[in-house]
Amino acid sequence: NLIYDGILKAAKELSPLAVSISVAEFDRSSPDSFLDNAEKLMADKPDAILIAPVLPAASRVFLAKHPKLDYAFIDSPLPDTHPISTIVQNPFRGGYMAGRMMHLLSPEGGTFITIQTHKAAFNSLERARGFNSYFANKPTYTMVELEMQLTDGGEESLEKAYRDYTDLRGIFVVNDAVHRIANFISLLGKKNRTTIIGYDLIDQNRKAMLHNKIDCLISQRPNFQGYTAIYQLYRKWMLNQIPERNICVPIDIVLLENLIDNDSYCNIHNT
């Protein structure tokens, strides 16, 4: 929704300039849903497509079917493709930064779990690789990767992890589903011994952080991604300019202390 907000902002600004935007949603767990909805957009003969290639195989199938199509990427890069513009955060560096924050927040060592919920996505793999890379030369830290299907018994695998690793001290969730993991850990009564880091300042994660269920969030400025991507396509098709090929989104670190929330700020200030 945050990316969508950025897209809508750009669409509103560009609407007087004969720019129109159509949006199609798809089920991330279904490659067929991606392909079907992408083809529905193509039926309107668009000048360009903006894609979040979180389903790499399906994205490649679609692009191979339309080799002359101009397209841009947000949310994740996709190797061996040729977008006119890619507006993303470097996922390896984001994961590496998450490792650095985990180290600062849990300096005593122990077992740390990386949770994947959509392992096929390139950005998810790179975030996990960056996180593990940070701890590569720190022998007091043991790294474990756990793949969870949140809609199918994911809680059981997490509960089992606490039984298997009695020194479990931290969990890194590579996407915005961290609030779901954090809420379950809180129900287990394990939060006081677990540092939790995840991605994106969506409303559910904001609330979880305000309730001390999440310790740190890595933000990739989703509004900026959507807004900027539309303008890069506009430059190509309406202004006949060369778009910026790669726009690297800064890594923003969100902690409770710099979380913008008027009610919480007033309470702290009054105290």
mmCIF file of C-alpha atoms in Angstrom, residues 71-182:
data_model
loop_
_atom_site.group_PDB
_atom_site.id
_atom_site.type_symbol
_atom_site.label_atom_id
_atom_site.label_comp_id
_atom_site.label_asym_id
_atom_site.label_seq_id
_atom_site.Cartn_x
_atom_site.Cartn_y
_atom_site.Cartn_z
ATOM 1 C CA TYR A 71 9.633 -1.814 -17.966
ATOM 2 C CA ALA A 72 10.950 -0.629 -14.615
ATOM 3 C CA PHE A 73 11.490 -2.479 -11.335
ATOM 4 C CA ILE A 74 10.651 -1.555 -7.772
ATOM 5 C CA ASP A 75 11.011 -3.510 -4.486
ATOM 6 C CA SER A 76 13.584 -5.959 -5.854
ATOM 7 C CA PRO A 77 16.166 -6.154 -8.630
ATOM 8 C CA LEU A 78 16.136 -9.138 -10.965
ATOM 9 C CA PRO A 79 19.499 -10.272 -12.367
ATOM 10 C CA ASP A 80 20.026 -10.789 -16.095
ATOM 11 C CA THR A 81 17.168 -8.510 -17.141
ATOM 12 C CA HIS A 82 17.193 -5.094 -18.818
ATOM 13 C CA PRO A 83 14.789 -2.640 -17.178
ATOM 14 C CA ILE A 84 14.966 0.976 -18.244
ATOM 15 C CA SER A 85 15.134 1.867 -14.543
ATOM 16 C CA THR A 86 15.466 0.022 -11.227
ATOM 17 C CA ILE A 87 14.481 1.849 -8.046
ATOM 18 C CA VAL A 88 15.376 -0.414 -5.129
ATOM 19 C CA GLN A 89 17.401 -0.656 -1.991
ATOM 20 C CA ASN A 90 20.482 -2.863 -2.186
ATOM 21 C CA PRO A 91 19.096 -5.983 -0.474
ATOM 22 C CA PHE A 92 22.491 -7.398 0.529
ATOM 23 C CA ARG A 93 23.486 -4.135 2.232
ATOM 24 C CA GLY A 94 20.098 -3.940 3.922
ATOM 25 C CA GLY A 95 20.564 -7.426 5.358
ATOM 26 C CA TYR A 96 24.126 -6.598 6.375
ATOM 27 C CA MET A 97 22.865 -3.498 8.201
ATOM 28 C CA ALA A 98 20.255 -5.643 9.951
ATOM 29 C CA GLY A 99 23.132 -7.871 11.118
ATOM 30 C CA ARG A 100 25.026 -4.870 12.463
ATOM 31 C CA MET A 101 21.953 -3.714 14.384
ATOM 32 C CA MET A 102 21.386 -7.226 15.742
ATOM 33 C CA HIS A 103 24.997 -7.267 16.946
ATOM 34 C CA LEU A 104 24.543 -3.928 18.706
ATOM 35 C CA LEU A 105 21.273 -4.962 20.324
ATOM 36 C CA SER A 106 22.407 -8.508 21.262
ATOM 37 C CA PRO A 107 26.157 -8.334 21.931
ATOM 38 C CA GLU A 108 26.229 -11.464 24.112
ATOM 39 C CA GLY A 109 25.964 -13.898 21.172
ATOM 40 C CA GLY A 110 23.851 -17.023 20.830
ATOM 41 C CA THR A 111 21.681 -18.497 18.086
ATOM 42 C CA PHE A 112 20.051 -16.128 15.591
ATOM 43 C CA ILE A 113 17.377 -17.140 13.097
ATOM 44 C CA THR A 114 16.658 -15.644 9.707
ATOM 45 C CA ILE A 115 13.031 -16.206 8.695
ATOM 46 C CA GLN A 116 12.083 -16.457 5.027
ATOM 47 C CA THR A 117 8.431 -16.408 3.981
ATOM 48 C CA HIS A 118 8.951 -16.067 0.194
ATOM 49 C CA LYS A 119 12.299 -17.675 -0.451
ATOM 50 C CA ALA A 120 12.084 -17.461 -4.245
ATOM 51 C CA ALA A 121 12.327 -13.662 -4.177
ATOM 52 C CA PHE A 122 15.791 -12.369 -5.046
ATOM 53 C CA ASN A 123 15.671 -9.559 -2.491
ATOM 54 C CA SER A 124 14.734 -11.986 0.305
ATOM 55 C CA LEU A 125 17.683 -14.245 -0.507
ATOM 56 C CA GLU A 126 20.080 -11.314 -0.671
ATOM 57 C CA ARG A 127 18.892 -9.853 2.639
ATOM 58 C CA ALA A 128 19.470 -13.200 4.332
ATOM 59 C CA ARG A 129 22.883 -13.500 2.690
ATOM 60 C CA GLY A 130 23.864 -10.017 3.864
ATOM 61 C CA PHE A 131 22.714 -10.752 7.421
ATOM 62 C CA ASN A 132 24.673 -14.005 7.573
ATOM 63 C CA SER A 133 27.710 -12.356 5.998
ATOM 64 C CA TYR A 134 27.929 -9.838 8.822
ATOM 65 C CA PHE A 135 28.286 -12.651 11.379
ATOM 66 C CA ALA A 136 30.645 -14.787 9.272
ATOM 67 C CA ASN A 137 33.689 -14.043 11.474
ATOM 68 C CA LYS A 138 31.915 -13.926 14.837
ATOM 69 C CA PRO A 139 32.204 -17.407 16.375
ATOM 70 C CA THR A 140 29.918 -16.700 19.343
ATOM 71 C CA TYR A 141 26.978 -16.275 16.942
ATOM 72 C CA THR A 142 25.282 -19.288 15.362
ATOM 73 C CA MET A 143 23.154 -18.565 12.303
ATOM 74 C CA VAL A 144 20.092 -20.642 11.363
ATOM 75 C CA GLU A 145 17.684 -20.110 8.469
ATOM 76 C CA LEU A 146 14.014 -20.993 8.802
ATOM 77 C CA GLU A 147 11.476 -20.985 5.989
ATOM 78 C CA MET A 148 7.940 -20.383 7.218
ATOM 79 C CA GLN A 149 4.535 -20.468 5.590
ATOM 80 C CA LEU A 150 2.628 -18.064 7.808
ATOM 81 C CA THR A 151 -0.724 -19.421 6.681
ATOM 82 C CA ASP A 152 0.146 -23.068 7.301
ATOM 83 C CA GLY A 153 1.574 -23.991 10.692
ATOM 84 C CA GLY A 154 4.349 -21.431 10.769
ATOM 85 C CA GLU A 155 3.856 -20.891 14.478
ATOM 86 C CA GLU A 156 4.636 -24.529 15.197
ATOM 87 C CA SER A 157 8.018 -24.317 13.478
ATOM 88 C CA LEU A 158 8.870 -21.200 15.454
ATOM 89 C CA GLU A 159 7.848 -22.815 18.729
ATOM 90 C CA LYS A 160 10.019 -25.810 17.823
ATOM 91 C CA ALA A 161 12.967 -23.484 17.166
ATOM 92 C CA TYR A 162 12.822 -22.250 20.754
ATOM 93 C CA ARG A 163 12.911 -25.851 21.949
ATOM 94 C CA ASP A 164 15.778 -26.807 19.631
ATOM 95 C CA TYR A 165 17.910 -23.719 20.306
ATOM 96 C CA THR A 166 17.835 -22.902 23.983
ATOM 97 C CA ASP A 167 20.198 -19.966 23.384
ATOM 98 C CA LEU A 168 17.986 -18.358 20.704
ATOM 99 C CA ARG A 169 18.564 -14.613 21.137
ATOM 100 C CA GLY A 170 17.480 -12.945 17.918
ATOM 101 C CA ILE A 171 15.197 -13.219 14.888
ATOM 102 C CA PHE A 172 15.545 -11.390 11.577
ATOM 103 C CA VAL A 173 12.507 -11.425 9.277
ATOM 104 C CA VAL A 174 13.505 -10.466 5.738
ATOM 105 C CA ASN A 175 10.232 -8.693 4.865
ATOM 106 C CA ASP A 176 7.320 -6.749 6.324
ATOM 107 C CA ALA A 177 5.700 -9.850 7.887
ATOM 108 C CA VAL A 178 7.794 -9.254 11.003
ATOM 109 C CA HIS A 179 4.763 -8.067 13.005
ATOM 110 C CA ARG A 180 3.154 -11.486 12.661
ATOM 111 C CA ILE A 181 6.272 -13.202 13.960
ATOM 112 C CA ALA A 182 6.656 -10.626 16.720
#
